[in-house]
Coordinates of C-alpha atoms and ligand atoms in Angstrom, one line a residue:
M5 CA 0.0 0.0 0.0
T6 CA 1.4 3.4 -0.9
T7 CA 1.0 6.2 1.6
P8 CA -0.8 9.2 0.3
R9 CA 1.4 12.3 -0.5
R10 CA 1.3 15.0 2.1
A11 CA -0.7 18.0 0.8
R12 CA 1.4 20.8 -0.5
V13 CA 0.7 24.4 0.4
F14 CA 2.3 27.3 -1.4
S15 CA 1.9 31.0 -1.0
G16 CA 3.8 34.2 -1.8
I17 CA 4.2 37.7 -0.6
Q18 CA 5.8 40.8 -2.1
P19 CA 8.7 42.6 -0.4
S20 CA 7.2 46.0 -1.4
G21 CA 6.8 48.0 1.8
M22 CA 5.8 47.3 5.3
L23 CA 3.1 44.7 5.9
H24 CA -0.2 45.8 7.3
I25 CA -2.8 43.9 9.3
G26 CA -4.6 43.0 6.1
N27 CA -1.6 41.0 5.0
Y28 CA -1.3 39.5 8.5
L29 CA -4.9 38.5 9.0
G30 CA -5.7 37.7 5.3
A31 CA -2.6 35.6 4.7
I32 CA 0.2 35.2 7.2
Q33 CA -1.9 34.1 10.1
Q34 CA -3.4 31.2 8.1
W35 CA 0.0 30.2 6.9
V36 CA 1.2 30.0 10.5
A37 CA -1.9 28.1 11.7
G38 CA -1.5 25.6 8.9
Q39 CA 2.1 24.6 9.7
G40 CA 2.8 21.1 10.7
E41 CA 0.3 18.8 9.0
K42 CA 1.1 19.8 5.4
T43 CA 4.2 20.6 3.4
N44 CA 4.5 24.3 3.3
F45 CA 6.4 26.7 1.0
I46 CA 6.3 30.5 1.6
C47 CA 8.0 32.6 -1.0
I48 CA 9.2 36.2 -0.8
V49 CA 8.4 37.2 -4.4
D50 CA 11.0 39.7 -5.3
L51 CA 10.7 39.1 -9.0
H52 CA 7.0 40.1 -8.7
A53 CA 8.0 43.3 -6.8
I54 CA 10.0 44.6 -9.7
T55 CA 6.9 44.6 -12.0
V56 CA 6.5 48.2 -10.7
P57 CA 9.7 50.4 -10.3
Q58 CA 11.7 49.7 -7.1
E59 CA 14.7 51.5 -5.7
P60 CA 17.5 48.9 -5.4
A61 CA 18.6 49.8 -1.9
A62 CA 15.0 49.8 -0.7
L63 CA 14.3 46.5 -2.3
R64 CA 17.3 44.9 -0.7
R65 CA 16.3 46.1 2.7
Q66 CA 12.7 45.1 2.3
I67 CA 13.5 41.5 1.3
R68 CA 15.4 40.9 4.6
E69 CA 12.8 42.9 6.6
L70 CA 10.0 40.7 5.1
A71 CA 11.9 37.5 6.0
A72 CA 12.4 38.8 9.6
L73 CA 8.8 39.8 9.9
L74 CA 7.5 36.5 8.6
I75 CA 9.6 34.6 11.1
A76 CA 8.6 37.1 13.8
A77 CA 4.9 36.4 13.0
G78 CA 5.4 32.7 13.5
I79 CA 6.6 31.2 10.2
D80 CA 9.0 28.5 11.5
P81 CA 11.8 27.7 9.1
Q82 CA 12.0 24.2 10.5
Q83 CA 8.4 23.5 9.5
T84 CA 8.0 25.8 6.4
T85 CA 10.4 26.2 3.5
L86 CA 10.9 30.0 3.6
F87 CA 12.8 31.3 0.6
V88 CA 13.3 34.1 -1.9
Q89 CA 11.9 33.7 -5.4
S90 CA 15.0 35.0 -7.3
H91 CA 17.2 32.4 -5.4
V92 CA 15.5 29.7 -7.3
R93 CA 16.0 30.2 -11.1
A94 CA 13.3 27.7 -11.9
H95 CA 10.6 30.4 -11.3
A96 CA 11.8 32.6 -14.1
E97 CA 12.3 29.6 -16.4
G98 CA 8.9 28.3 -15.6
C99 CA 7.4 31.7 -16.3
W100 CA 8.9 31.7 -19.8
L101 CA 7.7 28.2 -20.6
L102 CA 4.2 29.0 -19.4
N103 CA 4.2 32.3 -21.3
C104 CA 4.3 30.2 -24.4
V105 CA 1.1 28.3 -23.6
T106 CA -1.0 31.2 -22.3
P107 CA -3.1 33.4 -24.6
L108 CA -2.6 37.1 -24.1
G109 CA -6.3 37.7 -23.7
W110 CA -6.2 35.7 -20.4
L111 CA -3.8 38.3 -18.9
E112 CA -5.5 41.4 -20.3
R113 CA -8.7 40.7 -18.3
M114 CA -7.0 40.4 -14.9
T115 CA -8.5 43.0 -12.6
Q116 CA -5.4 43.5 -10.5
Y117 CA -3.4 44.3 -13.8
K118 CA -6.1 46.8 -14.9
M119 CA -6.1 48.5 -11.5
K120 CA -2.3 48.7 -11.2
A121 CA -1.8 49.7 -14.8
Q122 CA -4.0 52.7 -14.3
K123 CA -1.6 54.0 -11.6
Q124 CA 1.5 53.7 -13.8
E125 CA 2.8 56.3 -16.2
S126 CA 4.5 53.6 -18.3
I127 CA 3.2 50.1 -17.9
L128 CA 6.1 47.5 -17.8
T129 CA 5.7 44.2 -19.7
G130 CA 6.4 42.4 -16.5
L131 CA 3.2 43.8 -14.9
L132 CA 1.1 42.1 -17.5
D133 CA 3.1 38.9 -17.2
Y134 CA 2.9 39.0 -13.4
P135 CA 0.1 36.3 -13.1
I136 CA 2.1 33.8 -15.2
L137 CA 5.1 34.1 -12.9
Q138 CA 2.7 33.5 -10.1
A139 CA 1.4 30.4 -11.9
A140 CA 5.0 29.2 -12.3
D141 CA 5.5 29.7 -8.5
I142 CA 2.5 27.6 -7.7
L143 CA 2.7 24.9 -10.3
L144 CA 6.5 24.0 -9.9
Y145 CA 5.7 22.7 -6.4
D146 CA 2.8 20.4 -7.3
T147 CA 0.8 22.7 -5.0
D148 CA -2.6 21.5 -3.8
E149 CA -3.6 24.6 -1.8
V150 CA -2.9 28.3 -2.1
P151 CA -3.9 30.2 1.1
V152 CA -4.4 33.9 0.1
G153 CA -6.6 36.9 0.6
E154 CA -9.7 37.4 -1.6
D155 CA -7.8 39.7 -4.1
Q156 CA -5.7 36.8 -5.3
K157 CA -8.6 34.4 -6.2
Q158 CA -8.5 35.4 -9.8
H159 CA -4.8 34.8 -10.1
V160 CA -5.2 31.3 -8.7
E161 CA -8.1 30.6 -11.0
L162 CA -5.9 31.6 -13.9
T163 CA -3.2 29.3 -12.6
R164 CA -5.7 26.4 -12.7
D165 CA -6.6 27.3 -16.3
I166 CA -2.9 27.4 -17.3
A167 CA -2.3 24.0 -15.6
Q168 CA -5.3 22.4 -17.4
R169 CA -4.3 23.8 -20.7
F170 CA -0.7 22.5 -20.3
N171 CA -1.9 19.1 -19.2
G172 CA -4.3 19.0 -22.2
L173 CA -1.5 19.9 -24.6
Y174 CA 1.4 17.8 -23.2
G175 CA -0.2 15.2 -20.9
E176 CA -0.7 15.2 -17.1
T177 CA 2.1 17.3 -15.7
F178 CA 0.7 19.8 -13.2
V179 CA -1.4 19.4 -10.1
V180 CA -4.4 21.8 -10.5
P181 CA -4.3 23.9 -7.3
K182 CA -7.2 25.5 -5.4
P183 CA -7.3 28.8 -3.6
V184 CA -8.0 28.7 0.2
I185 CA -9.6 31.9 1.4
R186 CA -10.9 32.3 5.0
E187 CA -14.2 33.9 5.7
S188 CA -12.9 36.4 8.2
G189 CA -9.9 38.4 7.2
A190 CA -10.1 37.7 3.5
R191 CA -10.6 41.4 2.8
V192 CA -9.5 43.7 5.6
M193 CA -10.9 47.1 4.8
A194 CA -9.2 50.5 5.3
L195 CA -9.9 52.0 8.7
N196 CA -10.5 55.5 7.3
D197 CA -12.7 54.2 4.5
P198 CA -14.4 50.8 5.0
T199 CA -15.5 50.7 1.3
A200 CA -11.8 50.3 0.2
K201 CA -9.4 47.4 0.8
M202 CA -6.5 48.1 3.1
S203 CA -3.6 48.5 0.8
K204 CA 0.2 48.7 1.0
S205 CA 0.4 51.5 -1.5
D206 CA -1.9 54.0 0.4
F207 CA 0.2 56.0 2.8
T208 CA -2.5 58.3 4.2
R209 CA -2.3 58.3 8.0
G210 CA -5.3 56.4 9.4
H211 CA -5.7 54.1 6.3
A212 CA -3.8 51.1 7.6
I213 CA -2.2 49.6 10.7
R214 CA 1.3 48.4 9.9
V215 CA 2.6 45.3 11.7
N216 CA 5.4 47.3 13.3
D217 CA 3.4 50.4 14.2
S218 CA 3.8 51.7 17.8
P219 CA 1.0 51.4 20.3
D220 CA 0.4 55.1 20.1
E221 CA -0.1 55.0 16.4
I222 CA -2.5 52.1 16.7
R223 CA -4.5 54.0 19.2
W224 CA -4.6 57.1 16.9
V225 CA -5.8 55.1 13.9
I226 CA -8.5 53.1 15.6
K227 CA -9.8 56.1 17.5
R228 CA -10.5 57.7 14.1
A229 CA -11.7 54.6 12.4
V230 CA -15.0 55.2 10.4
T231 CA -18.1 53.5 11.9
D232 CA -21.7 54.4 11.3
A233 CA -24.6 56.0 13.1
L234 CA -26.5 52.8 14.0
A235 CA -24.9 52.3 17.4
S236 CA -25.3 48.6 17.6
I237 CA -22.5 46.0 17.5
G238 CA -22.8 42.8 15.5
F239 CA -21.2 41.0 12.5
S240 CA -23.0 42.0 9.3
N241 CA -22.7 41.9 5.5
D242 CA -24.6 45.2 5.2
P243 CA -22.3 47.7 3.3
A244 CA -23.6 50.5 5.6
R245 CA -22.1 48.6 8.5
A246 CA -18.8 47.7 6.9
G247 CA -16.7 49.8 9.3
V248 CA -18.1 48.1 12.4
N249 CA -17.9 44.7 10.8
N250 CA -14.3 45.3 9.9
L251 CA -13.4 46.2 13.5
L252 CA -15.2 43.1 14.7
Q253 CA -13.4 40.9 12.3
I254 CA -10.0 42.4 13.4
Y255 CA -11.0 41.7 17.0
E256 CA -12.1 38.1 16.1
L257 CA -8.8 37.3 14.4
F258 CA -6.6 38.9 17.0
T259 CA -8.4 37.3 20.0
G260 CA -9.4 33.9 18.4
Q261 CA -12.8 34.2 20.1
S262 CA -16.0 33.0 18.4
R263 CA -18.5 35.4 16.8
E264 CA -21.2 34.5 19.4
S265 CA -19.0 35.2 22.3
I266 CA -17.8 38.5 20.8
E267 CA -21.4 39.6 20.1
S268 CA -22.5 38.8 23.6
H269 CA -19.4 40.6 25.0
F270 CA -20.3 43.8 23.2
A271 CA -24.1 43.5 23.7
G272 CA -25.5 46.9 24.9
K273 CA -22.1 48.6 24.6
G274 CA -21.2 51.6 22.4
Y275 CA -18.5 52.2 19.8
G276 CA -16.2 53.7 22.4
A277 CA -16.0 50.4 24.2
L278 CA -15.6 48.5 20.9
K279 CA -12.7 50.7 19.8
A280 CA -11.0 50.5 23.2
D281 CA -11.1 46.7 23.1
V282 CA -10.1 46.4 19.5
T283 CA -7.1 48.7 20.2
E284 CA -6.0 46.5 23.1
A285 CA -6.4 43.3 21.1
V286 CA -4.3 44.7 18.2
I287 CA -1.6 46.2 20.4
E288 CA -1.2 43.0 22.4
G289 CA -1.4 40.8 19.2
L290 CA 1.3 42.8 17.4
R291 CA 3.6 43.4 20.4
P292 CA 5.4 40.0 20.4
I293 CA 5.7 40.2 16.6
R294 CA 7.3 43.7 16.8
E295 CA 9.7 42.6 19.6
R296 CA 10.8 39.5 17.8
F297 CA 11.2 41.5 14.5
E298 CA 13.5 44.0 16.2
R299 CA 15.8 41.1 17.5
L300 CA 15.9 39.3 14.1
I301 CA 16.5 42.3 11.9
A302 CA 19.6 43.1 14.0
D303 CA 21.3 40.0 12.6
P304 CA 21.1 40.0 8.8
A305 CA 23.7 37.2 8.5
E306 CA 21.3 34.9 10.3
I307 CA 18.4 35.9 8.1
D308 CA 20.6 35.2 5.0
R309 CA 21.5 31.8 6.4
I310 CA 17.9 30.8 6.9
L311 CA 17.0 32.0 3.4
S312 CA 19.9 30.0 1.9
I313 CA 18.7 26.8 3.5
G314 CA 15.1 27.5 2.2
A315 CA 16.4 28.1 -1.3
S316 CA 18.2 24.7 -1.3
Q317 CA 15.1 23.0 -0.2
A318 CA 13.0 24.8 -2.8
R319 CA 15.5 24.1 -5.6
A320 CA 15.3 20.4 -4.8
V321 CA 11.6 20.5 -5.7
A322 CA 11.4 23.1 -8.5
D323 CA 14.5 22.2 -10.6
P324 CA 13.5 18.7 -11.4
K325 CA 10.0 19.9 -12.1
V326 CA 11.2 22.3 -14.7
R327 CA 13.1 19.5 -16.4
V328 CA 10.0 17.4 -16.6
V329 CA 8.1 20.4 -18.1
M330 CA 10.9 21.0 -20.7
D331 CA 11.0 17.3 -21.5
R332 CA 7.3 17.2 -22.2
M333 CA 7.6 20.3 -24.4
G334 CA 10.3 18.7 -26.6
F335 CA 13.5 20.3 -25.4
V336 CA 16.7 18.3 -25.5
L337 CA 17.7 18.4 -21.8
P338 CA 21.3 19.2 -21.0
A339 CA 23.1 16.0 -20.0
Ligands
AMP54 P1 0.7 41.5 -1.2 O1 0.9 42.5 -0.2 O2 0.0 42.0 -2.4 O3 2.0 40.7 -1.6 O4 -0.3 40.4 -0.5 C1 0.2 39.4 0.3 C2 -1.0 38.6 0.9 O5 -1.9 39.5 1.7 C3 -1.9 38.1 -0.3 O6 -2.4 36.8 0.1 C4 -3.1 39.0 -0.3 O7 -4.3 38.4 -0.8 C5 -3.2 39.4 1.2 N1 -3.8 40.7 1.4 C6 -3.4 41.9 0.9 N2 -4.2 42.9 1.3 C7 -5.2 42.4 2.0 C8 -6.4 42.9 2.7 N3 -6.7 44.2 2.7 N4 -7.2 42.0 3.3 C9 -6.9 40.6 3.3 N5 -5.8 40.1 2.7 C10 -5.0 40.9 2.1
LIG55 N1 0.4 38.0 -6.2 C1 0.5 37.7 -4.8 C2 0.1 39.0 -4.0 O1 0.3 40.1 -4.5 C3 1.8 37.2 -4.4 C4 2.2 35.9 -5.0 C5 3.2 35.7 -5.9 C6 1.6 34.6 -4.7 N2 3.3 34.3 -6.2 C7 2.4 33.7 -5.4 C8 0.6 34.2 -3.8 C9 2.0 32.3 -5.4 C10 0.3 32.9 -3.8 C11 1.0 31.9 -4.6 O2 -0.4 38.8 -3.0

């Protein structure tokens, strides 16, 4: 009897600026919770970051900071292969190979591309190609599950289409992955505007809480968070209640309490009490992460050592997979 293969989990995150609690609650927290029972790969996607202009010194700093932050947030390099995308050449190679089986029209309809392209003076080719690089990331690891926030669903669906097309053309080669999106935290909204998603690229004070913000800054932001005039506290899908619902979800994910117990805790209380408790939960939830981050970032050599082990482990999976793909497509493999 053969033992079934352990499920493979793969996700990625861009080193493009400080993480906010949307990244933490939408993605990283579920990566940490899922460690152990499955085989996990977490990739710092530096090749994706350069699809919009980056300053070299800032990029270099942000790659190490992101590694430190992920470890500080609970990614355990003993249980998860944590690595930098550009350290594994197979990702760029896989992207090229998949470029040549993917119709251009599939990329032109991606909503994230359309949104990001609007903000650029000159649109780089890499920005359009971004989802194929993401497909290569995922498919090279025979990934079963891709835990992400809601905004990445379309990219994972495109990855499925590319895998199916390749399998149809060249025979069964890729596992067809599925997105895994939690109900709470899938779309953490801006605190100053609950109709907009919290985003790394909005630097307006009050928009986001960054994972390394000080307690004073967190108090400032939550105090001014937009709510509504209804003065009752409960989870809800009503757009008019999006601000309160967002605060409740943040509270839920930082405390780990059930929705029923949260609603009964706040029954009869006002928004002042809600904000005070959310503030406490966020400050206490982020405190150990910020403290561990400060220690880790002081030792860049140790970060580089961890990333180099991760890269070797990732290469051991991705390199042979690229050879299989090239073989199927008819290349003469180097001896
Ligand atoms: P990025 O910052 O674009 O590299 O995103 C990293 C991860 O965070 C992805 O899985 C995103 O889906 C997730 N994410 C980004 N913004 C949010 C948000 N406002 N709410 C929930 N998840 C998010
Ligand atoms: N595009 C993703 C984001 O912006 C990051 C990413 C790159 C990713 N490659 C991936 C996510 C592979 C999941 C799997 O959030």
